[in-house]
Amino acid sequence: MRSALFSCVALIALPGVALAQSTATPAPTSDKDAGSHTIVVTARRLDEARASIQPALGADSYAISQDAIQAMPGGDNQQFNQILLQIPGVSQDGGGQFHVRDDHANLQYRINGTILPEGLAVFGQTLSPRLIDHFALLTGALPAQYGLRTAGIMDITTKSGMFANGGEISLYGGSHGSINPSFSYGGSSGNTNYFVSGDFKHNGLGIESVDGSSTPLHDKTDQGQAFAYIDHIIDPDNRISFVGGWSSQHFQIPNPRGLSAAATGPGYTVDGQSDYLSDDLNEQQLERTAFGQLAWLRHTGALTLQTSVSARYSELIYRPDVTGEVLFNGQAQNAYKNDLALSGQMDGVWRVSHAHTIRFGFYLQHDHSISRTGTWAVPVDGDGVQIGDLTQITDNAASNAFTGSVYAQDEWKLGDTLTLNYGGRFDYYSAYRSENQFSPRVNMVWQPAAKSTFHIGYARYFSPPPFELVGSASIAKLAGTSAASTSGDNTTPFAERQNYFDFGYEQKLGRGFAVGIDGYYRLSTNLIDEGQFGAPIILTPFNYAKGRIRGLEFNASYNHGPWSIYGNFAMAKAQGTGITSSQFNFSAQELAYIANHYIYLDHDQTYTGSAGINYAFKQGAVKGLKLGSSLIYGSGLRTEGLAADGTAIPNGAHLPAYAQVNLSASYRFERPGVEVRFDVINVGDHGYQIRDGAGVGVGAPQWGARRGFFVGVTKDI
């Protein structure tokens, strides 16, 4: 892993990345070799041209290669979010969620330079680490080509098959009933390159345990993923490529043990039944996503253009336990949501002169969303007493959204050591409401010496609410039932507008040592947050009128010879005041308190850390043996607090701190092309809470995974 790269150059150098190795290609010895050599050099040249369209340019870029992924405990068998927890300022949440610099979500994924529209997944991971050649998390004051989702940009470059013909099959599994077969294969034929991968996962810990048990009740999952990449080099200046992916993930919703609806519920009766054991609940969630991207890259001297079109279909289905949920919660909802997004994108770079490089582009997206909800509840009087039998209220809707963006910027080299990147973008968003904004951006990078880099930047951001999650249900339909809201207000969420200030310094100390520090300060209007408020495990966006977020990040790394060592530590504070949308999800007491106080955001974590040590034996009898370890630390997410007079303070306290250590060992037998690995996750079997079920928009308790032992075997094919 390479920590904190602050660079004004176009191509970020990563360990193990083949892009920087074109000069090492052997000279051809025959006509056939000459043709192959030409294709390889052309492919690398076009890859470099594509990368030059969207460099970091003063933003904070934390890069990880496929080799670094494999060195971590779990390797590419772990979920993508677990890898991201090793990056500075990334904190863990339940359900596979994570937060970058104390933002709730607000993340954008780019695959080979093309934006992947957002989906509806809550627990599932659409992208597998197996498809990644390398990726970078970009954050901070981003250049003008990055917009709409701005907390972090996942800039992923996929495997292509060009630089490593062949593939592998793998079987991985162990604790929690885990079994995970997978395969990947890539190659080339003439001017065409391809890569495919697929995997299936089954285990008994699909979502975090709700009671801290290592064997949670009703928590099985079955997940399948597939990915394909293909490109064709038309001529030395043109290439077309296709990227496609599919995922289908089924989750049981875990049950708490030993709770009685008669003792803890609101006291209703359904078909003569007034009690229900929590062990017997049967709630299910299904998440599916499919996407495809077609891109044309043209590179001619001073001008490089990439034009692409994309489609993404996503759906989420929640199936309730009607009787049990009504008896425990007063309501039950079945929910079906889907969203079809179609988009077009163009990005270009024009190298005007040595001093000026112009980047420009546009992005268009159209969404069509369908929502079908059925709510079961009982009629109640003004005092909340049941006055009738169970009834179902149906609420179906369909809606559309349009997003349009255009940007331009100039990378201006003021000298050999100083670069100024300035520009702006205009974003327009029309869905449940229409909003727009012009957003200026400016970054300056100063390299007074070859191993020292300073950067400072400002960005104005415009982030619309996630359209596919905005609820369209009518709260009026639920009036007079046990599902009615205590607040009648339901303002449509607004776009967040933010001023972002960022500064940083990196020092390379020689022999592979590097240290860095970065600070940021953010002021938001209509700060967007998300929470789980209803029975379905679907997040709902809402706005704080004002938000303020600030933090510091420290990182250090050592990469030399067989050693790779890194450590990161971050401090952050995120607060908001005043609820300005989706008010019906809050109690009157919460609305009144938040209207007059800045409260911590539920996903705020004051201290976050990660570290790792890896050693690869490169000679002697143990050549091929790799040992690794990783650590994550958190001071605890927020929960409800109490004032001295006993008044509840929303998000006024935090959960206890925790640390989780993981270990890994692998050995590769070169002659048969077989690698075996052994991983221990949570070595100390430390039980810790990620969530306790209290706090603004927090749905249920969630605990970190207990100790697990896993074994994998991989065979080259």
CSV table of C-alpha atoms in Angstrom, one decimal, residues 339-514:
chain,number,residue,atom,x,y,z
A,339,ASP,CA,-33.9,2.4,-10.6
A,340,LEU,CA,-32.7,2.4,-14.2
A,341,ALA,CA,-30.0,5.0,-14.9
A,342,LEU,CA,-28.7,5.9,-18.4
A,343,SER,CA,-25.8,8.2,-18.8
A,344,GLY,CA,-23.4,9.7,-21.3
A,345,GLN,CA,-19.9,11.2,-20.5
A,346,MET,CA,-17.1,12.9,-22.3
A,347,ASP,CA,-13.7,13.9,-20.8
A,348,GLY,CA,-10.8,15.5,-22.6
A,349,VAL,CA,-7.4,16.9,-22.1
A,350,TRP,CA,-5.7,19.4,-24.5
A,351,ARG,CA,-2.0,19.9,-24.0
A,352,VAL,CA,-1.8,23.5,-25.2
A,353,SER,CA,1.8,24.1,-24.2
A,354,HIS,CA,4.3,23.1,-21.6
A,355,ALA,CA,2.8,25.6,-19.2
A,356,HIS,CA,-0.9,24.9,-19.9
A,357,THR,CA,-3.0,21.8,-20.0
A,358,ILE,CA,-6.7,22.2,-20.4
A,359,ARG,CA,-9.2,19.6,-19.2
A,360,PHE,CA,-12.9,19.7,-20.0
A,361,GLY,CA,-16.0,17.5,-20.3
A,362,PHE,CA,-19.6,16.9,-19.6
A,363,TYR,CA,-21.9,14.3,-17.9
A,364,LEU,CA,-25.6,13.6,-18.5
A,365,GLN,CA,-27.7,11.1,-16.6
A,366,HIS,CA,-31.4,10.1,-16.7
A,367,ASP,CA,-33.0,8.0,-13.9
A,368,HIS,CA,-36.4,6.3,-13.8
A,369,SER,CA,-37.4,4.9,-10.4
A,370,ILE,CA,-40.3,2.7,-9.4
A,371,SER,CA,-41.4,2.3,-5.7
A,372,ARG,CA,-44.0,-0.1,-4.5
A,373,THR,CA,-44.7,-0.2,-0.7
A,374,GLY,CA,-47.3,-2.0,1.3
A,375,THR,CA,-47.7,-1.0,5.0
A,376,TRP,CA,-49.5,-3.2,7.5
A,377,ALA,CA,-50.8,-1.4,10.6
A,378,VAL,CA,-53.7,-1.4,12.9
A,379,PRO,CA,-56.2,1.5,13.3
A,380,VAL,CA,-55.7,3.5,16.5
A,381,ASP,CA,-57.5,6.3,18.3
A,382,GLY,CA,-56.0,9.6,19.4
A,383,ASP,CA,-54.3,7.9,22.4
A,384,GLY,CA,-52.7,5.2,20.3
A,385,VAL,CA,-55.1,2.5,21.4
A,386,GLN,CA,-56.0,-0.2,18.8
A,387,ILE,CA,-59.6,0.1,17.6
A,388,GLY,CA,-59.6,-2.2,14.6
A,389,ASP,CA,-58.1,-5.2,12.8
A,390,LEU,CA,-54.9,-5.3,10.8
A,391,THR,CA,-55.1,-3.4,7.5
A,392,GLN,CA,-52.7,-2.8,4.5
A,393,ILE,CA,-52.0,0.6,3.0
A,394,THR,CA,-50.6,0.5,-0.5
A,395,ASP,CA,-48.5,3.3,-1.9
A,396,ASN,CA,-46.9,3.0,-5.3
A,397,ALA,CA,-45.1,5.7,-7.3
A,398,ALA,CA,-42.8,6.2,-10.3
A,399,SER,CA,-40.5,9.2,-10.9
A,400,ASN,CA,-37.8,10.5,-13.1
A,401,ALA,CA,-34.6,12.6,-12.6
A,402,PHE,CA,-32.1,14.4,-14.9
A,403,THR,CA,-28.6,15.4,-14.0
A,404,GLY,CA,-26.3,17.5,-16.3
A,405,SER,CA,-22.8,18.7,-15.6
A,406,VAL,CA,-20.1,20.5,-17.6
A,407,TYR,CA,-16.6,21.5,-16.5
A,408,ALA,CA,-13.3,23.1,-17.6
A,409,GLN,CA,-10.0,23.7,-15.9
A,410,ASP,CA,-6.4,24.7,-16.6
A,411,GLU,CA,-3.3,23.0,-15.2
A,412,TRP,CA,-0.9,25.9,-15.2
A,413,LYS,CA,2.8,25.3,-14.5
A,414,LEU,CA,4.0,28.5,-12.9
A,415,GLY,CA,7.5,27.0,-12.7
A,416,ASP,CA,9.4,23.8,-12.3
A,417,THR,CA,8.2,23.4,-8.7
A,418,LEU,CA,4.8,25.2,-8.7
A,419,THR,CA,1.6,24.2,-10.3
A,420,LEU,CA,-1.8,25.9,-10.2
A,421,ASN,CA,-4.9,24.1,-11.2
A,422,TYR,CA,-8.0,26.3,-11.5
A,423,GLY,CA,-11.4,25.9,-13.1
A,424,GLY,CA,-15.1,25.4,-12.4
A,425,ARG,CA,-18.1,23.2,-13.1
A,426,PHE,CA,-21.8,23.8,-13.5
A,427,ASP,CA,-24.3,21.1,-12.2
A,428,TYR,CA,-28.0,21.0,-12.8
A,429,TYR,CA,-30.3,18.5,-11.1
A,430,SER,CA,-34.0,18.1,-11.6
A,431,ALA,CA,-36.1,15.4,-9.8
A,432,TYR,CA,-38.5,16.1,-7.0
A,433,ARG,CA,-37.2,19.6,-7.1
A,434,SER,CA,-34.8,21.5,-9.5
A,435,GLU,CA,-31.5,23.0,-8.3
A,436,ASN,CA,-28.2,24.1,-9.9
A,437,GLN,CA,-24.9,25.6,-9.0
A,438,PHE,CA,-21.6,26.9,-10.5
A,439,SER,CA,-18.7,25.6,-8.4
A,440,PRO,CA,-15.2,27.2,-8.6
A,441,ARG,CA,-12.2,25.0,-7.8
A,442,VAL,CA,-8.5,25.9,-7.2
A,443,ASN,CA,-5.5,23.9,-6.1
A,444,MET,CA,-1.9,24.7,-5.8
A,445,VAL,CA,0.9,22.2,-5.5
A,446,TRP,CA,4.4,23.2,-4.5
A,447,GLN,CA,7.4,20.9,-4.6
A,448,PRO,CA,10.4,22.9,-3.3
A,449,ALA,CA,12.5,19.7,-3.3
A,450,ALA,CA,12.2,16.3,-5.1
A,451,LYS,CA,10.9,14.6,-1.9
A,452,SER,CA,8.8,17.4,-0.5
A,453,THR,CA,5.3,18.3,-1.6
A,454,PHE,CA,2.8,20.9,-0.2
A,455,HIS,CA,-0.7,21.4,-1.4
A,456,ILE,CA,-3.6,23.7,-0.6
A,457,GLY,CA,-7.0,23.8,-2.2
A,458,TYR,CA,-10.5,25.2,-2.2
A,459,ALA,CA,-13.6,23.6,-3.7
A,460,ARG,CA,-17.2,24.6,-3.9
A,461,TYR,CA,-19.4,21.5,-4.0
A,462,PHE,CA,-23.0,20.7,-5.1
A,463,SER,CA,-24.3,17.3,-4.1
A,464,PRO,CA,-27.9,16.3,-4.9
A,465,PRO,CA,-29.7,13.9,-2.6
A,466,PRO,CA,-29.5,10.3,-3.8
A,467,PHE,CA,-32.5,10.2,-6.1
A,468,GLU,CA,-33.0,6.4,-5.9
A,469,LEU,CA,-33.4,6.6,-2.1
A,470,VAL,CA,-35.7,9.7,-1.8
A,471,GLY,CA,-39.0,8.4,-0.5
A,472,SER,CA,-42.2,9.2,-2.4
A,473,ALA,CA,-44.6,7.7,0.2
A,474,SER,CA,-47.6,9.8,1.3
A,475,ILE,CA,-47.6,10.1,5.1
A,476,ALA,CA,-51.2,11.2,5.0
A,477,LYS,CA,-52.3,7.6,4.0
A,478,LEU,CA,-50.9,6.4,7.4
A,479,ALA,CA,-52.9,8.8,9.5
A,480,GLY,CA,-55.1,7.1,12.1
A,481,THR,CA,-53.0,4.0,12.2
A,482,SER,CA,-50.1,2.6,14.3
A,483,ALA,CA,-47.7,3.6,11.5
A,484,ALA,CA,-48.6,7.3,11.6
A,485,SER,CA,-45.8,9.8,12.1
A,486,THR,CA,-45.7,12.2,15.0
A,487,SER,CA,-44.7,15.0,12.5
A,488,GLY,CA,-46.8,15.9,9.5
A,489,ASP,CA,-44.0,17.6,7.7
A,490,ASN,CA,-42.3,15.9,4.7
A,491,THR,CA,-40.2,18.4,2.9
A,492,THR,CA,-38.3,16.9,-0.1
A,493,PRO,CA,-34.6,16.7,0.5
A,494,PHE,CA,-32.4,19.5,-0.9
A,495,ALA,CA,-29.0,19.4,-2.6
A,496,GLU,CA,-26.1,20.0,-0.3
A,497,ARG,CA,-23.9,23.0,-0.9
A,498,GLN,CA,-20.5,23.0,0.6
A,499,ASN,CA,-17.3,25.1,0.9
A,500,TYR,CA,-14.3,22.8,1.3
A,501,PHE,CA,-10.8,23.9,2.4
A,502,ASP,CA,-7.9,21.4,2.3
A,503,PHE,CA,-4.1,21.6,3.0
A,504,GLY,CA,-1.4,18.9,3.2
A,505,TYR,CA,2.2,18.1,3.2
A,506,GLU,CA,4.2,15.0,2.3
A,507,GLN,CA,7.8,14.2,2.9
A,508,LYS,CA,9.7,11.3,1.4
A,509,LEU,CA,12.6,10.4,3.6
A,510,GLY,CA,14.5,8.0,1.4
A,511,ARG,CA,14.8,4.2,1.4
A,512,GLY,CA,11.1,3.9,1.1
A,513,PHE,CA,10.0,6.1,4.0
A,514,ALA,CA,7.2,8.6,3.6
